[in-house]
Short mmCIF file of C-alpha atoms in Angstrom, two decimals:
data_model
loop_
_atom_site.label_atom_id
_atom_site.label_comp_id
_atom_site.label_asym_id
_atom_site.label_seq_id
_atom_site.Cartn_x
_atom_site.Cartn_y
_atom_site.Cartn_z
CA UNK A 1 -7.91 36.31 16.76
CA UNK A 2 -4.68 36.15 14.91
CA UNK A 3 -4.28 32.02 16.19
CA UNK A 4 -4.52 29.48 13.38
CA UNK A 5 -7.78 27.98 13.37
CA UNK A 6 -9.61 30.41 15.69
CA UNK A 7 -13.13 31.14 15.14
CA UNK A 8 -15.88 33.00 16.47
CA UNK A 9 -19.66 31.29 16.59
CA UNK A 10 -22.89 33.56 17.62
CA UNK A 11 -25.99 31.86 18.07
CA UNK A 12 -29.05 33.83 18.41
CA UNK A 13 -32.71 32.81 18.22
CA UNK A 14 -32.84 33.61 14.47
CA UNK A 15 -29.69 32.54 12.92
CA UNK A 16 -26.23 30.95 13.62
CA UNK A 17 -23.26 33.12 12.44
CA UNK A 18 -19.64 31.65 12.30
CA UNK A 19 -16.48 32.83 11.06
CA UNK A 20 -13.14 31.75 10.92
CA UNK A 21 -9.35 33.22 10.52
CA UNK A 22 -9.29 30.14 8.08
CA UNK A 23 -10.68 26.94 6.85
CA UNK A 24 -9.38 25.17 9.91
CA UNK A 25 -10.96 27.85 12.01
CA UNK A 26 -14.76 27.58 10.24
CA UNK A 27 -14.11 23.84 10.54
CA UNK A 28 -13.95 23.90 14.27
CA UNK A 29 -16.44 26.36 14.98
CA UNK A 30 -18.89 23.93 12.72
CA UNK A 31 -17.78 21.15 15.32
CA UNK A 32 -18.71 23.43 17.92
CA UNK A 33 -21.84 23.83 16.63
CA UNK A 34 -22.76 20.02 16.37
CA UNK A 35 -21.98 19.72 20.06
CA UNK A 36 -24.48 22.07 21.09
CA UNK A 37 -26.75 20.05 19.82
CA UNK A 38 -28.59 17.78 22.00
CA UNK A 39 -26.33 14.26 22.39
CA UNK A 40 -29.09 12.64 19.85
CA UNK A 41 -27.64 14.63 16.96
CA UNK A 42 -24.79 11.88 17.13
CA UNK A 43 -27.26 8.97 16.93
CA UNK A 44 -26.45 6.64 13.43
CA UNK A 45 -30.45 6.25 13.79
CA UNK A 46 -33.09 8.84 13.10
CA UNK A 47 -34.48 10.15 16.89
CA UNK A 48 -37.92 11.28 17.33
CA UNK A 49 -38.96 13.48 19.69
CA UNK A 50 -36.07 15.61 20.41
CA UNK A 51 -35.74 19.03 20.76
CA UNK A 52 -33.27 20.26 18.59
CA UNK A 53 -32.63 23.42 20.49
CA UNK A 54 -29.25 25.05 21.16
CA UNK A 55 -28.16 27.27 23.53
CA UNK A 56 -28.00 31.19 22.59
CA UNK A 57 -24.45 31.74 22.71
CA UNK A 58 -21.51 33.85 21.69
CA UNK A 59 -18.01 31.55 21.53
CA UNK A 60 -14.32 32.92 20.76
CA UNK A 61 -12.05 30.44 20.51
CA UNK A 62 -8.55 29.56 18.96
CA UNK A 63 -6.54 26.19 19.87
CA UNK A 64 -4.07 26.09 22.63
CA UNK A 65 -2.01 23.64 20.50
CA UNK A 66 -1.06 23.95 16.80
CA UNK A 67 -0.39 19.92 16.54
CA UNK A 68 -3.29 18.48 18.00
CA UNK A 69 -2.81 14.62 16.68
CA UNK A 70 -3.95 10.75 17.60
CA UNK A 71 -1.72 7.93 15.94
CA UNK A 72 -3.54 4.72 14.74
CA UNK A 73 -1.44 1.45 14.33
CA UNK A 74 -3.02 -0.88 11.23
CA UNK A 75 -0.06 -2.74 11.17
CA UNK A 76 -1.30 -4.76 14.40
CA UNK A 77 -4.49 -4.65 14.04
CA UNK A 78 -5.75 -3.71 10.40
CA UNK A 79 -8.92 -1.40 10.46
CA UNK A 80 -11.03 -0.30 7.43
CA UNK A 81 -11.60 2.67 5.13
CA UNK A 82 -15.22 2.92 6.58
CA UNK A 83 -13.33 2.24 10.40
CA UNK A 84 -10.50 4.71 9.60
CA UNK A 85 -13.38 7.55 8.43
CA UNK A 86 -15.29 6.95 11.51
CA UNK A 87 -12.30 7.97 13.72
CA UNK A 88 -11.22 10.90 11.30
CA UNK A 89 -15.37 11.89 12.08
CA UNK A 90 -14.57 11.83 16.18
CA UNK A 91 -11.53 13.54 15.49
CA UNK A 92 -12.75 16.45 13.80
CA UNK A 93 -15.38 16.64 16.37
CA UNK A 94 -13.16 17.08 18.81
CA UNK A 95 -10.72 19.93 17.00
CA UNK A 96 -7.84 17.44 16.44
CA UNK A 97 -5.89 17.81 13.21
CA UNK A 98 -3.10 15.37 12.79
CA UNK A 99 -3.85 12.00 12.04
CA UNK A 100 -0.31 9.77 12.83
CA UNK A 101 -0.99 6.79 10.13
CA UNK A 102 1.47 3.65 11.37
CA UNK A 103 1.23 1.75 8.17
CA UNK A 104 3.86 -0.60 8.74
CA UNK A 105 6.03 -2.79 11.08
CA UNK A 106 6.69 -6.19 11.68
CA UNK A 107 3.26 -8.20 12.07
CA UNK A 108 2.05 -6.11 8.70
CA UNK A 109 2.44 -4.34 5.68
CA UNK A 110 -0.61 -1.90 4.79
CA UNK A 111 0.25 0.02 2.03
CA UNK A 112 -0.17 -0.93 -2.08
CA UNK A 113 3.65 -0.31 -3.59
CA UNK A 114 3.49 -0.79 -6.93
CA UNK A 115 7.24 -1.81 -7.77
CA UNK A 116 6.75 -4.12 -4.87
CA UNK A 117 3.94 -6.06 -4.99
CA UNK A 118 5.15 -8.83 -2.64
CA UNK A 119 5.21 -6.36 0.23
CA UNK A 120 1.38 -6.62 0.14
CA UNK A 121 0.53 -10.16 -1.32
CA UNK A 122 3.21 -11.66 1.77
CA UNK A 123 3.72 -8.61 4.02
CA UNK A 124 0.08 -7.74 4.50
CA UNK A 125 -0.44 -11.56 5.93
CA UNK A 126 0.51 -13.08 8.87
CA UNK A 127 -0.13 -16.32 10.09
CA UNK A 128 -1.28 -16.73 13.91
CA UNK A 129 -1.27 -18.93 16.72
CA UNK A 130 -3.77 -20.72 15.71
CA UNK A 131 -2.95 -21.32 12.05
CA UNK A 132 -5.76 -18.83 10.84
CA UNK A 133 -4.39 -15.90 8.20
CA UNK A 134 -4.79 -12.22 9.42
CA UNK A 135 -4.23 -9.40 7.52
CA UNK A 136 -5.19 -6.44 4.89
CA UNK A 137 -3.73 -3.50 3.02
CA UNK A 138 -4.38 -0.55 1.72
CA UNK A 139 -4.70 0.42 -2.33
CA UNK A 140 -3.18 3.53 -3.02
CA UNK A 141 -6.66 4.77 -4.64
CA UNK A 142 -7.79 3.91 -0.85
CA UNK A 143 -5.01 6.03 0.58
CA UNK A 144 -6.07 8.72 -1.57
CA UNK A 145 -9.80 8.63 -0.63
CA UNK A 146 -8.75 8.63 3.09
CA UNK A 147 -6.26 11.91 3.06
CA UNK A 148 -8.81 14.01 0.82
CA UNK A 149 -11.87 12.82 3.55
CA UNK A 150 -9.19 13.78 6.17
CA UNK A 151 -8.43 17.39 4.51
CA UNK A 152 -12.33 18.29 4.08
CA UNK A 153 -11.73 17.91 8.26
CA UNK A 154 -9.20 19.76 8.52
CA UNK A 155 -6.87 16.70 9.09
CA UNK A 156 -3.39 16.07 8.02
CA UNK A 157 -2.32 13.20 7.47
CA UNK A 158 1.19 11.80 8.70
CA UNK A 159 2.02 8.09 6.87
CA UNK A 160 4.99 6.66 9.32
CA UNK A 161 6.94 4.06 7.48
CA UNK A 162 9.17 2.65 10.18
CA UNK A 163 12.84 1.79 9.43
CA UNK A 164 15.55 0.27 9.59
CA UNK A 165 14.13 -2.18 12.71
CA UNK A 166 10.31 -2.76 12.97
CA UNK A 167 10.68 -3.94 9.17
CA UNK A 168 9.92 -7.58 9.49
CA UNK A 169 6.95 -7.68 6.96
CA UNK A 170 9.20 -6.06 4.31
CA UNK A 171 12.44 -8.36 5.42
CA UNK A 172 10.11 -11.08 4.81
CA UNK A 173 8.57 -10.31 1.29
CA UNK A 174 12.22 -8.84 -0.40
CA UNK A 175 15.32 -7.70 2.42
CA UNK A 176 17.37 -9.78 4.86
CA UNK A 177 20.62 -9.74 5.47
CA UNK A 178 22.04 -12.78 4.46
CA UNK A 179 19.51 -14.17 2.11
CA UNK A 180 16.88 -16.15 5.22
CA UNK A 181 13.84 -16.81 4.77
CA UNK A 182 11.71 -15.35 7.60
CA UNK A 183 8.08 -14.33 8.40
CA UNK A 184 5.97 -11.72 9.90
CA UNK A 185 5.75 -11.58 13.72
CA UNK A 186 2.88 -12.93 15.30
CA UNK A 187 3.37 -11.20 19.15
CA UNK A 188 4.54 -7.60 19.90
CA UNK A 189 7.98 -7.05 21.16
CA UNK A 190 11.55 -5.77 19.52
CA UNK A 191 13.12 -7.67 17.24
CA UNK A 192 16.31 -8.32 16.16
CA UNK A 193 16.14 -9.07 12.82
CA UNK A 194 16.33 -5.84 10.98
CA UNK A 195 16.89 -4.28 7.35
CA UNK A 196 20.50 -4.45 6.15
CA UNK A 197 22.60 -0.94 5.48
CA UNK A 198 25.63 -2.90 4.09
CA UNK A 199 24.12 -3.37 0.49
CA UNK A 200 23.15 -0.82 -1.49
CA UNK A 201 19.65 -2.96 -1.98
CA UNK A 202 18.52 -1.42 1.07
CA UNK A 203 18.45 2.52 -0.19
CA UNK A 204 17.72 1.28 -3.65
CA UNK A 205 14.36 -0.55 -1.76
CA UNK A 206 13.63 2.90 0.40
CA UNK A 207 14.61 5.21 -2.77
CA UNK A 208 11.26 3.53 -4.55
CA UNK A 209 8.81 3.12 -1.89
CA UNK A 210 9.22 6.48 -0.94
CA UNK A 211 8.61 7.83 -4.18
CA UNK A 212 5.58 6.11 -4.33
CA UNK A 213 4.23 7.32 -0.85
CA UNK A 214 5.63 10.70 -0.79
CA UNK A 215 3.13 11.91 -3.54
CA UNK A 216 -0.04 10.50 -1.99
CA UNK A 217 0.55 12.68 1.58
CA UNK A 218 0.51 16.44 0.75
CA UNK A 219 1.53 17.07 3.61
CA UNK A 220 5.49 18.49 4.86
CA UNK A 221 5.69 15.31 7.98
CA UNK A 222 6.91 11.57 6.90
CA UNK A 223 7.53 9.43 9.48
CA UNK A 224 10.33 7.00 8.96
CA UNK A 225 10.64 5.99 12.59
CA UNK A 226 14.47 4.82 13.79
CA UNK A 227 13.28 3.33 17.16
CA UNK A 228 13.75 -0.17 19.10
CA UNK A 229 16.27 -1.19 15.94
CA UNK A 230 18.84 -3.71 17.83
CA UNK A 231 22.10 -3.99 16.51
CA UNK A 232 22.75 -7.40 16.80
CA UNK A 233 22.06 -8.58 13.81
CA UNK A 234 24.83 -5.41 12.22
CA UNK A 235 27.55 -7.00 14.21
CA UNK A 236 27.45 -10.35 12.49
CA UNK A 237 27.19 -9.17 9.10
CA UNK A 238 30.56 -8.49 7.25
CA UNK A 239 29.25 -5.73 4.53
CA UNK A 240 26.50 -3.97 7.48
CA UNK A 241 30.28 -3.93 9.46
CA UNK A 242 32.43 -2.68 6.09
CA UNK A 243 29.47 0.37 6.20
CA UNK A 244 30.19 1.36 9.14
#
């Protein structure tokens, strides 16, 4: 099967054979091979009485779908290392190899910058409705640990930065365009406060970051977004207007 990650499993009453057209491929056809186990083999807790039998079985299979991804937002709701393995576990269970990591916007900054260490001791918290802090980030030794548990899955992993709108936490710990003082949001929606392109600041800020990101994600996909970024706040500013 000339398909990237195809594979071929045989199961027969002495042995289980698979073999793939790559790592991806041997990968999968090990995932198919834990789900024709008995449901049990999933259990966190060791099951008794069980037969552990599978079916005898000959399987050829290759994906339909090169990119076959799931995107998990941390900025909104911050999950952790152990949470973010668990769901690169399902994922490789079920053949998917793109894992969409949204690790910023404006209710939270989740990623260790080293040149920028206020995007994580103010960006990473926000304070809610009810006065109580929420928040968390990421070390880059944590970021690290997550892509290499990823690539033993077969899992790439796609860091999405998004910019120039959706950049509240970062506005808030270093960038706005006329020097305000503003925090992280604390309900979904668009907003119209977003990072400045009249001063040079702004590429100077993006020129670091991304050279400390870029090396921890081996693979060729960054995310920088460019969505839901009003221009209102462009209009009113005299250098974002001498830019354009």
């Amino acid at each position: 099967q000339g398909k990237e990650g195809a594979y071929t499993l045989t199961a027969e009453s002495d042995k289980v054979n698979i073999t793939g057209n790559s790592y991806g491929g041997v990968i999968a056809g090990i995932e198919s091979l834990r789900q024709l186990f008995p449901p049990q083999i999933e259990s966190k807790e060791i099951v008794k009485g069980t037969d552990w039998a599978i079916p005898a079985v000959n399987i050829q299979d290759a994906p339909r779908f090169e990119w076959r991804g799931i995107m998990l937002d941390v900025s909104r709701h911050f999950y952790t290392i152990d949470e973010v393995k668990e769901l690169l576990d399902v994922m490789a269970l079920y053949k998917m190899n793109k894992f969409h990591w949204h690790l910023t916007d404006d209710q939270g900054w989740r990623i260790e910058i080293k040149k920028y260490p206020k995007l994580t001791s103010v960006g990473s918290i926000r304070t809610e409705g009810d006065g109580s802090l929420y928040g968390g980030f990421y070390t880059q030794e944590q970021i690290k640990e997550i892509v290499d548990y990823a690539a033993k899955r077969y899992i790439t992993v796609i860091p999405e930065i998004d910019l120039p709108g959706h950049m509240m936490a970062a506005i808030s710990a270093y960038l706005s365009c006329k020097g305000e003082q503003w925090s992280l949001r604390t309900v979904w929606g668009v907003e119209d406060i977003v990072m400045c392109p009249g001063k040079e600041d702004m590429f100077r800020f993006l020129d670091d970051i991304f050279s400390e990101i870029v090396p921890l994600f081996p693979g060729k996909y960054f995310h920088i977004g460019g969505d839901e970024c009003p221009k209102t706040s462009w209009k009113n500013c005299p250098t974002c207007q001498k830019r354009i």
